C-alpha cells in the first residue's frame, strides 16, 4: 500500500510541469531539460548509489517532524519510507535518482518544480546542495545535491500531521546532502 502511495506521488510530481509536449511513446533521457528556470538541472544525471534509508535516520526524521518514527521501510533500491504511525496519518519518503532517466525520477521532479517557481507554485530554497526547490502543493522538496545527483524528500498521506512540513523537509534535505 505504501509503495503505491509513494509511486503515485512521484508520478503526480513529475506530471505537473504543465507541458503538453510529452509524447507517450517518447523515451526519456538522463538529462532533464527545461527553460523555465535557471535552477533546472543540466548535464548528466548520476546515480546515487547509497541506499536511501542510509541518508536519514529515524531519529533525524523524528527530530525534524516532532513525530515518532515507527519503522524505516526500504520500499525499493531508490525509495525509503519512514512510517510515522497510523495516528499521524503521514509518512516521510526519500527517493534517490538512479540515473535511469525515468519520467518520475528525482531529477525530473526537480526540473518540474523549478519550472513551477516561475508560476509562483514552488520556491527555491537557498543553501541546500547545489539547488533545492520546495513545492507546498506536493509537500516535497527536490534537491540537486551537486555532481549530477538528485533526490526528493516528501510527505505521503493526509493532513492530520505535518500540514506545513516545509521546515522539516528542508532540515532533512540538508542532512541527506551531508551524507552524499
Tab-separated table of N, CA and C in Angstrom:
chain	number	residue	atom	x	y	z
A	1	UNK	N	0.827	-1.200	0.000
A	1	UNK	CA	0.000	0.000	0.000
A	1	UNK	C	0.871	1.264	0.000
A	2	UNK	N	1.879	1.288	0.888
A	2	UNK	CA	2.731	2.472	0.960
A	2	UNK	C	3.510	2.652	-0.324
A	3	UNK	N	3.949	1.541	-0.936
A	3	UNK	CA	4.665	1.632	-2.204
A	3	UNK	C	3.778	2.299	-3.240
A	4	UNK	N	2.493	1.945	-3.259
A	4	UNK	CA	1.568	2.546	-4.217
A	4	UNK	C	1.436	4.036	-3.989
A	5	UNK	N	1.380	4.437	-2.726
A	5	UNK	CA	1.255	5.863	-2.404
A	5	UNK	C	2.491	6.613	-2.867
A	6	UNK	N	3.683	6.067	-2.572
A	6	UNK	CA	4.926	6.722	-2.976
A	6	UNK	C	4.989	6.831	-4.491
A	7	UNK	N	4.696	5.743	-5.184
A	7	UNK	CA	4.765	5.768	-6.641
A	7	UNK	C	3.743	6.734	-7.227
A	8	UNK	N	2.543	6.762	-6.671
A	8	UNK	CA	1.532	7.712	-7.161
A	8	UNK	C	1.991	9.147	-6.953
A	9	UNK	N	2.585	9.424	-5.775
A	9	UNK	CA	3.080	10.782	-5.515
A	9	UNK	C	4.159	11.168	-6.513
A	10	UNK	N	5.090	10.257	-6.777
A	10	UNK	CA	6.159	10.584	-7.714
A	10	UNK	C	5.629	10.782	-9.122
A	11	UNK	N	4.653	9.981	-9.542
A	11	UNK	CA	4.060	10.168	-10.868
A	11	UNK	C	3.358	11.516	-10.939
A	12	UNK	N	2.604	11.849	-9.901
A	12	UNK	CA	1.927	13.146	-9.885
A	12	UNK	C	2.935	14.295	-9.889
A	13	UNK	N	3.991	14.157	-9.105
A	13	UNK	CA	5.009	15.211	-9.047
A	13	UNK	C	5.618	15.449	-10.420
A	14	UNK	N	5.952	14.389	-11.104
A	14	UNK	CA	6.623	14.523	-12.393
A	14	UNK	C	5.683	14.966	-13.500
A	15	UNK	N	4.385	14.772	-13.324
A	15	UNK	CA	3.470	15.088	-14.408
A	15	UNK	C	2.883	16.489	-14.319
A	16	UNK	N	3.267	17.254	-13.343
A	16	UNK	CA	2.636	18.561	-13.132
A	16	UNK	C	3.434	19.732	-13.659
A	17	UNK	N	4.266	19.540	-14.647
A	17	UNK	CA	5.031	20.665	-15.176
A	17	UNK	C	4.189	21.534	-16.078
A	18	UNK	N	3.022	21.033	-16.477
A	18	UNK	CA	2.142	21.833	-17.301
A	18	UNK	C	2.439	21.723	-18.775
A	19	UNK	N	3.394	20.925	-19.177
A	19	UNK	CA	3.744	20.801	-20.580
A	19	UNK	C	2.849	19.797	-21.273
A	20	UNK	N	2.346	20.152	-22.455
A	20	UNK	CA	1.537	19.253	-23.250
A	20	UNK	C	2.359	18.644	-24.368
A	21	UNK	N	3.668	18.819	-24.324
A	21	UNK	CA	4.517	18.375	-25.408
A	21	UNK	C	4.974	16.935	-25.265
A	22	UNK	N	4.705	16.270	-24.147
A	22	UNK	CA	5.179	14.912	-23.936
A	22	UNK	C	4.479	13.952	-24.880
A	23	UNK	N	5.246	13.044	-25.450
A	23	UNK	CA	4.727	12.017	-26.330
A	23	UNK	C	4.761	10.704	-25.573
A	24	UNK	N	3.608	10.015	-25.525
A	24	UNK	CA	3.540	8.795	-24.745
A	24	UNK	C	4.582	7.781	-25.172
A	25	UNK	N	4.940	7.721	-26.420
A	25	UNK	CA	5.902	6.752	-26.897
A	25	UNK	C	7.334	7.232	-26.814
A	26	UNK	N	7.541	8.448	-26.368
A	26	UNK	CA	8.892	9.011	-26.328
A	26	UNK	C	9.686	8.373	-25.207
A	27	UNK	N	10.964	8.240	-25.423
A	27	UNK	CA	11.829	7.746	-24.371
A	27	UNK	C	12.414	8.928	-23.625
A	28	UNK	N	12.725	8.687	-22.366
A	28	UNK	CA	13.311	9.756	-21.568
A	28	UNK	C	14.817	9.618	-21.602
A	29	UNK	N	15.486	10.704	-21.264
A	29	UNK	CA	16.939	10.675	-21.201
A	29	UNK	C	17.370	10.986	-19.788
A	30	UNK	N	18.617	10.785	-19.521
A	30	UNK	CA	19.146	11.068	-18.194
A	30	UNK	C	19.494	12.537	-18.036
A	31	UNK	N	19.159	13.365	-19.018
A	31	UNK	CA	19.451	14.787	-18.961
A	31	UNK	C	18.159	15.576	-19.067
A	32	UNK	N	17.495	15.877	-17.908
A	32	UNK	CA	16.264	16.635	-17.966
A	32	UNK	C	16.525	18.054	-18.449
A	33	UNK	N	15.584	18.583	-19.216
A	33	UNK	CA	15.746	19.937	-19.725
A	33	UNK	C	14.498	20.754	-19.442
A	34	UNK	N	14.696	22.008	-19.132
A	34	UNK	CA	13.611	22.960	-19.006
A	34	UNK	C	14.202	24.342	-19.198
A	35	UNK	N	13.413	25.249	-19.706
A	35	UNK	CA	13.905	26.614	-19.881
A	35	UNK	C	13.178	27.582	-18.966
A	36	UNK	N	12.334	27.049	-18.089
A	36	UNK	CA	11.523	27.913	-17.245
A	36	UNK	C	12.294	28.506	-16.077
A	37	UNK	N	13.419	27.929	-15.716
A	37	UNK	CA	14.139	28.426	-14.554
A	37	UNK	C	15.628	28.149	-14.697
A	38	UNK	N	16.426	29.043	-14.160
A	38	UNK	CA	17.867	28.802	-14.169
A	38	UNK	C	18.246	27.708	-13.181
A	39	UNK	N	17.301	27.274	-12.326
A	39	UNK	CA	17.568	26.212	-11.363
A	39	UNK	C	17.404	24.825	-11.966
A	40	UNK	N	17.017	24.729	-13.211
A	40	UNK	CA	16.802	23.440	-13.843
A	40	UNK	C	18.130	22.709	-13.997
A	41	UNK	N	18.100	21.370	-13.829
A	41	UNK	CA	19.341	20.619	-13.958
A	41	UNK	C	19.848	20.596	-15.389
A	42	UNK	N	21.137	20.570	-15.534
A	42	UNK	CA	21.731	20.418	-16.846
A	42	UNK	C	22.900	19.471	-16.710
A	43	UNK	N	23.251	18.794	-17.771
A	43	UNK	CA	24.339	17.839	-17.709
A	43	UNK	C	23.839	16.459	-17.358
A	44	UNK	N	24.775	15.565	-17.140
A	44	UNK	CA	24.459	14.168	-16.880
A	44	UNK	C	23.933	13.963	-15.461
A	45	UNK	N	22.899	13.143	-15.341
A	45	UNK	CA	22.381	12.764	-14.042
A	45	UNK	C	23.149	11.522	-13.598
A	46	UNK	N	23.666	11.562	-12.382
A	46	UNK	CA	24.487	10.485	-11.846
A	46	UNK	C	23.701	9.751	-10.767
A	47	UNK	N	23.737	8.440	-10.814
A	47	UNK	CA	23.025	7.635	-9.824
A	47	UNK	C	23.576	7.880	-8.427
A	48	UNK	N	22.669	7.977	-7.470
A	48	UNK	CA	23.065	7.969	-6.066
A	48	UNK	C	23.114	6.501	-5.670
A	49	UNK	N	24.278	6.029	-5.317
A	49	UNK	CA	24.440	4.605	-5.028
A	49	UNK	C	24.166	4.254	-3.571
A	50	UNK	N	24.123	5.252	-2.710
A	50	UNK	CA	23.805	4.996	-1.304
A	50	UNK	C	22.352	4.558	-1.189
A	51	UNK	N	22.103	3.600	-0.325
A	51	UNK	CA	20.722	3.186	-0.063
A	51	UNK	C	19.980	4.356	0.565
A	52	UNK	N	18.765	4.641	0.090
A	52	UNK	CA	18.040	5.810	0.599
A	52	UNK	C	17.839	5.806	2.114
A	53	UNK	N	17.676	4.627	2.708
A	53	UNK	CA	17.472	4.563	4.162
A	53	UNK	C	18.740	4.893	4.951
A	54	UNK	N	19.890	5.022	4.269
A	54	UNK	CA	21.121	5.403	4.961
A	54	UNK	C	21.352	6.911	4.947
A	55	UNK	N	20.536	7.640	4.182
A	55	UNK	CA	20.728	9.089	4.077
A	55	UNK	C	20.065	9.846	5.225
A	56	UNK	N	19.113	9.204	5.887
A	56	UNK	CA	18.430	9.783	7.046
A	56	UNK	C	18.252	8.683	8.081
A	57	UNK	N	18.217	9.063	9.347
A	57	UNK	CA	17.923	8.092	10.395
A	57	UNK	C	16.519	8.353	10.930
A	58	UNK	N	15.966	7.349	11.594
A	58	UNK	CA	14.652	7.508	12.219
A	58	UNK	C	14.692	8.641	13.245
A	59	UNK	N	15.794	8.752	13.966
A	59	UNK	CA	15.935	9.806	14.975
A	59	UNK	C	15.918	11.188	14.329
A	60	UNK	N	16.574	11.329	13.179
A	60	UNK	CA	16.598	12.624	12.485
A	60	UNK	C	15.219	12.988	11.955
A	61	UNK	N	14.512	12.009	11.420
A	61	UNK	CA	13.156	12.271	10.923
A	61	UNK	C	12.246	12.648	12.086
A	62	UNK	N	12.362	11.943	13.206
A	62	UNK	CA	11.553	12.258	14.384
A	62	UNK	C	11.863	13.664	14.904
A	63	UNK	N	13.143	14.014	14.964
A	63	UNK	CA	13.532	15.347	15.455
A	63	UNK	C	13.000	16.446	14.537
A	64	UNK	N	13.063	16.241	13.238
A	64	UNK	CA	12.620	17.268	12.282
A	64	UNK	C	11.109	17.418	12.263
A	65	UNK	N	10.395	16.306	12.411
A	65	UNK	CA	8.929	16.350	12.292
A	65	UNK	C	8.212	16.492	13.618
A	66	UNK	N	8.891	16.138	14.706
A	66	UNK	CA	8.232	16.130	16.005
A	66	UNK	C	7.330	14.919	16.181
A	67	UNK	N	7.453	13.937	15.297
A	67	UNK	CA	6.621	12.734	15.351
A	67	UNK	C	7.511	11.504	15.475
A	68	UNK	N	7.059	10.504	16.189
A	68	UNK	CA	7.831	9.277	16.361
A	68	UNK	C	7.811	8.453	15.081
A	69	UNK	N	8.951	7.925	14.718
A	69	UNK	CA	9.059	7.036	13.564
A	69	UNK	C	8.861	5.610	14.065
A	70	UNK	N	7.885	4.902	13.494
A	70	UNK	CA	7.632	3.528	13.904
A	70	UNK	C	8.455	2.529	13.107
A	71	UNK	N	8.874	2.906	11.890
A	71	UNK	CA	9.652	2.000	11.057
A	71	UNK	C	10.262	2.762	9.894
A	72	UNK	N	11.438	2.316	9.462
A	72	UNK	CA	12.059	2.806	8.228
A	72	UNK	C	11.999	1.649	7.250
A	73	UNK	N	11.279	1.841	6.152
A	73	UNK	CA	10.988	0.747	5.230
A	73	UNK	C	11.679	1.000	3.892
A	74	UNK	N	12.647	0.152	3.520
A	74	UNK	CA	13.240	0.275	2.192
A	74	UNK	C	12.252	-0.254	1.150
A	75	UNK	N	11.517	0.657	0.517
A	75	UNK	CA	10.477	0.273	-0.447
A	75	UNK	C	11.070	-0.273	-1.735
A	76	UNK	N	12.235	0.224	-2.117
A	76	UNK	CA	12.916	-0.217	-3.333
A	76	UNK	C	14.375	0.222	-3.205
A	77	UNK	N	15.138	-0.005	-4.247
A	77	UNK	CA	16.532	0.432	-4.202
A	77	UNK	C	16.653	1.953	-4.282
A	78	UNK	N	15.551	2.641	-4.609
A	78	UNK	CA	15.603	4.099	-4.729
A	78	UNK	C	14.714	4.835	-3.732
A	79	UNK	N	13.921	4.135	-2.940
A	79	UNK	CA	12.976	4.819	-2.051
A	79	UNK	C	12.945	4.197	-0.664
A	80	UNK	N	12.957	5.057	0.345
A	80	UNK	CA	12.802	4.652	1.735
A	80	UNK	C	11.625	5.433	2.316
A	81	UNK	N	10.781	4.746	3.062
A	81	UNK	CA	9.628	5.379	3.699
A	81	UNK	C	9.796	5.290	5.210
A	82	UNK	N	9.678	6.436	5.876
A	82	UNK	CA	9.718	6.496	7.332
A	82	UNK	C	8.268	6.576	7.812
A	83	UNK	N	7.794	5.470	8.368
A	83	UNK	CA	6.413	5.365	8.831
A	83	UNK	C	6.275	6.113	10.146
A	84	UNK	N	5.379	7.069	10.172
A	84	UNK	CA	5.159	7.873	11.372
A	84	UNK	C	3.954	7.384	12.171
A	85	UNK	N	3.442	6.208	11.810
A	85	UNK	CA	2.359	5.597	12.570
A	85	UNK	C	0.984	5.989	12.066
A	86	UNK	N	0.046	5.119	12.337
A	86	UNK	CA	-1.336	5.317	11.876
A	86	UNK	C	-1.963	6.580	12.457
A	87	UNK	N	-1.628	6.895	13.686
A	87	UNK	CA	-2.214	8.079	14.322
A	87	UNK	C	-1.789	9.372	13.625
A	88	UNK	N	-0.539	9.431	13.166
A	88	UNK	CA	-0.049	10.622	12.457
A	88	UNK	C	-0.711	10.735	11.091
A	89	UNK	N	-0.986	9.602	10.454
A	89	UNK	CA	-1.648	9.629	9.149
A	89	UNK	C	-0.747	10.042	7.997
A	90	UNK	N	0.565	10.123	8.243
A	90	UNK	CA	1.508	10.520	7.195
A	90	UNK	C	2.797	9.715	7.322
A	91	UNK	N	3.539	9.684	6.239
A	91	UNK	CA	4.876	9.103	6.193
A	91	UNK	C	5.799	10.129	5.552
A	92	UNK	N	7.075	9.988	5.802
A	92	UNK	CA	8.103	10.762	5.111
A	92	UNK	C	8.805	9.799	4.163
A	93	UNK	N	9.009	10.212	2.918
A	93	UNK	CA	9.753	9.368	1.993
A	93	UNK	C	10.958	10.125	1.460
A	94	UNK	N	11.996	9.361	1.120
A	94	UNK	CA	13.141	9.893	0.398
A	94	UNK	C	13.337	8.989	-0.807
A	95	UNK	N	13.440	9.608	-1.956
A	95	UNK	CA	13.643	8.881	-3.202
A	95	UNK	C	14.890	9.440	-3.878
A	96	UNK	N	15.818	8.554	-4.236
A	96	UNK	CA	17.069	8.975	-4.865
A	96	UNK	C	17.040	8.635	-6.347
A	97	UNK	N	17.744	9.432	-7.132
A	97	UNK	CA	17.808	9.200	-8.571
A	97	UNK	C	18.810	8.103	-8.865
A	98	UNK	N	18.410	7.155	-9.713
A	98	UNK	CA	19.316	6.072	-10.096
A	98	UNK	C	19.956	6.316	-11.457
A	99	UNK	N	19.713	7.497	-12.041
A	99	UNK	CA	20.325	7.867	-13.310
A	99	UNK	C	19.711	7.208	-14.531
A	100	UNK	N	18.589	6.499	-14.353
A	100	UNK	CA	17.963	5.786	-15.469
A	100	UNK	C	17.103	6.685	-16.359
A	101	UNK	N	16.872	7.924	-15.955
A	101	UNK	CA	16.152	8.868	-16.800
A	101	UNK	C	14.650	8.663	-16.866
A	102	UNK	N	14.075	8.053	-15.847
A	102	UNK	CA	12.622	7.847	-15.844
A	102	UNK	C	11.869	9.156	-15.652
A	103	UNK	N	10.647	9.174	-16.149
A	103	UNK	CA	9.797	10.356	-16.058
A	103	UNK	C	9.562	10.774	-14.613
A	104	UNK	N	9.537	9.827	-13.677
A	104	UNK	CA	9.260	10.137	-12.277
A	104	UNK	C	10.518	10.226	-11.429
A	105	UNK	N	11.674	10.290	-12.051
A	105	UNK	CA	12.929	10.340	-11.292
A	105	UNK	C	13.053	11.666	-10.547
A	106	UNK	N	13.821	11.683	-9.462
A	106	UNK	CA	14.031	12.937	-8.744
A	106	UNK	C	14.576	14.071	-9.611
A	107	UNK	N	15.420	13.771	-10.604
A	107	UNK	CA	15.912	14.843	-11.470
A	107	UNK	C	14.774	15.436	-12.298
A	108	UNK	N	13.829	14.603	-12.736
A	108	UNK	CA	12.667	15.100	-13.481
A	108	UNK	C	11.748	15.909	-12.564
A	109	UNK	N	11.578	15.440	-11.339
A	109	UNK	CA	10.760	16.177	-10.369
A	109	UNK	C	11.397	17.538	-10.097
A	110	UNK	N	12.727	17.561	-9.935
A	110	UNK	CA	13.442	18.819	-9.719
A	110	UNK	C	13.183	19.791	-10.874
A	111	UNK	N	13.277	19.295	-12.103
A	111	UNK	CA	13.032	20.150	-13.271
A	111	UNK	C	11.602	20.679	-13.274
A	112	UNK	N	10.641	19.824	-12.926
A	112	UNK	CA	9.243	20.260	-12.867
A	112	UNK	C	9.029	21.319	-11.793
A	113	UNK	N	9.581	21.085	-10.608
A	113	UNK	CA	9.449	22.076	-9.539
A	113	UNK	C	10.103	23.391	-9.938
A	114	UNK	N	11.290	23.322	-10.546
A	114	UNK	CA	11.984	24.539	-10.973
A	114	UNK	C	11.128	25.323	-11.956
A	115	UNK	N	10.420	24.620	-12.839
A	115	UNK	CA	9.527	25.292	-13.784
A	115	UNK	C	8.354	25.942	-13.062
A	116	UNK	N	7.930	25.353	-11.954
A	116	UNK	CA	6.795	25.888	-11.187
A	116	UNK	C	7.168	27.127	-10.375
A	117	UNK	N	8.473	27.349	-10.154
A	117	UNK	CA	8.911	28.541	-9.412
A	117	UNK	C	8.465	29.799	-10.143
A	118	UNK	N	8.626	29.815	-11.458
A	118	UNK	CA	8.231	30.977	-12.247
A	118	UNK	C	6.748	31.263	-12.190
A	119	UNK	N	5.941	30.246	-11.914
A	119	UNK	CA	4.494	30.410	-11.798
A	119	UNK	C	4.066	30.753	-10.379
A	120	UNK	N	5.024	30.779	-9.456
A	120	UNK	CA	4.702	31.049	-8.058
A	120	UNK	C	4.168	29.833	-7.320
A	121	UNK	N	4.275	28.655	-7.923
A	121	UNK	CA	3.746	27.447	-7.297
A	121	UNK	C	4.789	26.671	-6.501
A	122	UNK	N	6.031	27.102	-6.553
A	122	UNK	CA	7.119	26.460	-5.817
A	122	UNK	C	8.141	27.542	-5.468
A	123	UNK	N	9.024	27.223	-4.529
A	123	UNK	CA	10.029	28.209	-4.139
A	123	UNK	C	11.419	27.598	-4.110
A	124	UNK	N	12.393	28.389	-4.546
A	124	UNK	CA	13.784	27.984	-4.489
A	124	UNK	C	14.251	28.104	-3.046
A	125	UNK	N	14.964	27.090	-2.572
A	125	UNK	CA	15.499	27.083	-1.210
A	125	UNK	C	17.016	27.218	-1.302
A	126	UNK	N	17.538	28.301	-0.775
A	126	UNK	CA	18.985	28.552	-0.815
A	126	UNK	C	19.705	27.733	0.244
A	127	UNK	N	20.938	27.360	-0.068
A	127	UNK	CA	21.796	26.724	0.916
A	127	UNK	C	21.639	25.226	1.076
A	128	UNK	N	20.836	24.596	0.242
A	128	UNK	CA	20.666	23.141	0.317
A	128	UNK	C	21.242	22.538	-0.963
A	129	UNK	N	22.389	21.875	-0.848
A	129	UNK	CA	23.039	21.283	-2.018
A	129	UNK	C	23.376	22.347	-3.046
A	130	UNK	N	23.409	21.933	-4.309
A	130	UNK	CA	23.662	22.868	-5.405
A	130	UNK	C	22.394	23.626	-5.768
A	131	UNK	N	21.256	23.144	-5.300
A	131	UNK	CA	19.976	23.790	-5.544
A	131	UNK	C	18.864	22.946	-4.959
A	132	UNK	N	17.806	23.595	-4.519
A	132	UNK	CA	16.658	22.879	-3.972
A	132	UNK	C	15.405	23.681	-4.266
A	133	UNK	N	14.315	22.968	-4.500
A	133	UNK	CA	13.033	23.604	-4.782
A	133	UNK	C	11.963	22.909	-3.946
A	134	UNK	N	11.209	23.710	-3.183
A	134	UNK	CA	10.125	23.189	-2.347
A	134	UNK	C	8.795	23.518	-2.998
A	135	UNK	N	7.913	22.541	-3.076
A	135	UNK	CA	6.569	22.741	-3.617
A	135	UNK	C	5.566	22.426	-2.512
A	136	UNK	N	4.899	23.459	-2.004
A	136	UNK	CA	3.966	23.269	-0.892
A	136	UNK	C	2.737	22.468	-1.299
A	137	UNK	N	2.348	22.536	-2.560
A	137	UNK	CA	1.198	21.764	-3.018
A	137	UNK	C	1.445	20.272	-2.966
A	138	UNK	N	2.686	19.867	-3.211
A	138	UNK	CA	3.046	18.459	-3.157
A	138	UNK	C	3.698	18.082	-1.831
A	139	UNK	N	3.961	19.084	-0.986
A	139	UNK	CA	4.613	18.877	0.300
A	139	UNK	C	5.880	18.046	0.126
A	140	UNK	N	6.768	18.549	-0.761
A	140	UNK	CA	8.013	17.842	-1.049
A	140	UNK	C	9.091	18.839	-1.459
A	141	UNK	N	10.339	18.423	-1.266
A	141	UNK	CA	11.494	19.208	-1.687
A	141	UNK	C	12.328	18.345	-2.630
A	142	UNK	N	12.663	18.904	-3.770
A	142	UNK	CA	13.527	18.235	-4.744
A	142	UNK	C	14.892	18.897	-4.665
A	143	UNK	N	15.930	18.084	-4.598
A	143	UNK	CA	17.268	18.602	-4.333
A	143	UNK	C	18.257	18.166	-5.412
A	144	UNK	N	19.017	19.146	-5.905
A	144	UNK	CA	20.192	18.903	-6.731
A	144	UNK	C	21.344	18.912	-5.745
A	145	UNK	N	21.850	17.728	-5.429
A	145	UNK	CA	22.897	17.613	-4.420
A	145	UNK	C	24.269	17.990	-4.959
A	146	UNK	N	24.347	18.253	-6.262
A	146	UNK	CA	25.625	18.567	-6.896
A	146	UNK	C	26.196	17.317	-7.550
A	147	UNK	N	27.042	17.516	-8.519
A	147	UNK	CA	27.671	16.391	-9.187
A	147	UNK	C	26.701	15.521	-9.968
A	148	UNK	N	25.539	16.067	-10.337
A	148	UNK	CA	24.547	15.305	-11.094
A	148	UNK	C	23.662	14.417	-10.252
A	149	UNK	N	23.727	14.536	-8.921
A	149	UNK	CA	22.923	13.703	-8.025
A	149	UNK	C	21.681	14.445	-7.556
A	150	UNK	N	20.532	13.745	-7.620
A	150	UNK	CA	19.247	14.340	-7.246
A	150	UNK	C	18.486	13.420	-6.303
A	151	UNK	N	17.697	14.029	-5.394
A	151	UNK	CA	16.783	13.254	-4.564
A	151	UNK	C	15.579	14.112	-4.209
A	152	UNK	N	14.522	13.446	-3.756
A	152	UNK	CA	13.292	14.117	-3.325
A	152	UNK	C	12.939	13.595	-1.938
A	153	UNK	N	12.540	14.502	-1.055
A	153	UNK	CA	12.007	14.121	0.254
A	153	UNK	C	10.622	14.743	0.342
A	154	UNK	N	9.636	13.940	0.751
A	154	UNK	CA	8.280	14.464	0.814
A	154	UNK	C	7.427	13.770	1.844
A	155	UNK	N	6.179	14.197	1.875
A	155	UNK	CA	5.193	13.685	2.812
A	155	UNK	C	4.135	12.914	2.030
A	156	UNK	N	3.877	11.688	2.448
A	156	UNK	CA	2.750	10.905	1.933
A	156	UNK	C	1.631	10.968	2.954
A	157	UNK	N	0.407	11.022	2.482
A	157	UNK	CA	-0.720	10.924	3.398
A	157	UNK	C	-1.484	12.211	3.532
A	158	UNK	N	-2.371	12.187	4.482
A	158	UNK	CA	-3.282	13.312	4.696
A	158	UNK	C	-2.651	14.448	5.467
A	159	UNK	N	-3.496	15.258	6.040
A	159	UNK	CA	-3.043	16.462	6.737
A	159	UNK	C	-3.248	16.374	8.248
A	160	UNK	N	-3.408	15.142	8.795
A	160	UNK	CA	-3.573	15.021	10.239
A	160	UNK	C	-2.361	15.592	10.961
A	161	UNK	N	-1.198	15.341	10.407
A	161	UNK	CA	0.054	15.852	10.974
A	161	UNK	C	0.872	16.431	9.833
A	162	UNK	N	1.762	17.303	10.143
A	162	UNK	CA	2.643	17.924	9.147
A	162	UNK	C	1.883	18.673	8.065
A	163	UNK	N	0.930	19.480	8.474
A	163	UNK	CA	0.182	20.276	7.499
A	163	UNK	C	1.115	21.185	6.712
A	164	UNK	N	2.117	21.745	7.383
A	164	UNK	CA	3.110	22.588	6.711
A	164	UNK	C	4.500	22.032	7.025
A	165	UNK	N	4.980	21.056	6.219
A	165	UNK	CA	6.238	20.387	6.521
A	165	UNK	C	7.482	21.073	5.971
A	166	UNK	N	7.356	22.286	5.454
A	166	UNK	CA	8.462	22.950	4.763
A	166	UNK	C	9.766	22.904	5.551
A	167	UNK	N	9.758	23.413	6.764
A	167	UNK	CA	10.992	23.500	7.542
A	167	UNK	C	11.551	22.125	7.874
A	168	UNK	N	10.686	21.175	8.178
A	168	UNK	CA	11.136	19.806	8.474
A	168	UNK	C	11.807	19.189	7.252
A	169	UNK	N	11.220	19.383	6.077
A	169	UNK	CA	11.793	18.803	4.859
A	169	UNK	C	13.113	19.471	4.484
A	170	UNK	N	13.217	20.770	4.695
A	170	UNK	CA	14.483	21.466	4.429
A	170	UNK	C	15.568	20.916	5.351
A	171	UNK	N	15.261	20.751	6.622
A	171	UNK	CA	16.226	20.211	7.578
A	171	UNK	C	16.669	18.808	7.175
A	172	UNK	N	15.726	17.971	6.781
A	172	UNK	CA	16.062	16.610	6.366
A	172	UNK	C	16.898	16.621	5.086
A	173	UNK	N	16.579	17.521	4.167
A	173	UNK	CA	17.341	17.617	2.921
A	173	UNK	C	18.791	18.026	3.203
A	174	UNK	N	18.981	18.962	4.110
A	174	UNK	CA	20.340	19.378	4.480
A	174	UNK	C	21.124	18.189	5.045
A	175	UNK	N	20.474	17.384	5.876
A	175	UNK	CA	21.114	16.208	6.447
A	175	UNK	C	21.495	15.203	5.375
A	176	UNK	N	20.568	14.923	4.460
A	176	UNK	CA	20.826	13.949	3.394
A	176	UNK	C	21.959	14.413	2.483
A	177	UNK	N	21.983	15.700	2.133
A	177	UNK	CA	23.068	16.224	1.302
A	177	UNK	C	24.411	15.991	1.984
A	178	UNK	N	24.452	16.169	3.288
A	178	UNK	CA	25.683	15.976	4.049
A	178	UNK	C	26.200	14.546	4.024
A	179	UNK	N	25.337	13.602	3.705
A	179	UNK	CA	25.748	12.188	3.664
A	179	UNK	C	26.162	11.733	2.266
A	180	UNK	N	25.986	12.576	1.288
A	180	UNK	CA	26.363	12.171	-0.086
A	180	UNK	C	27.812	12.503	-0.377
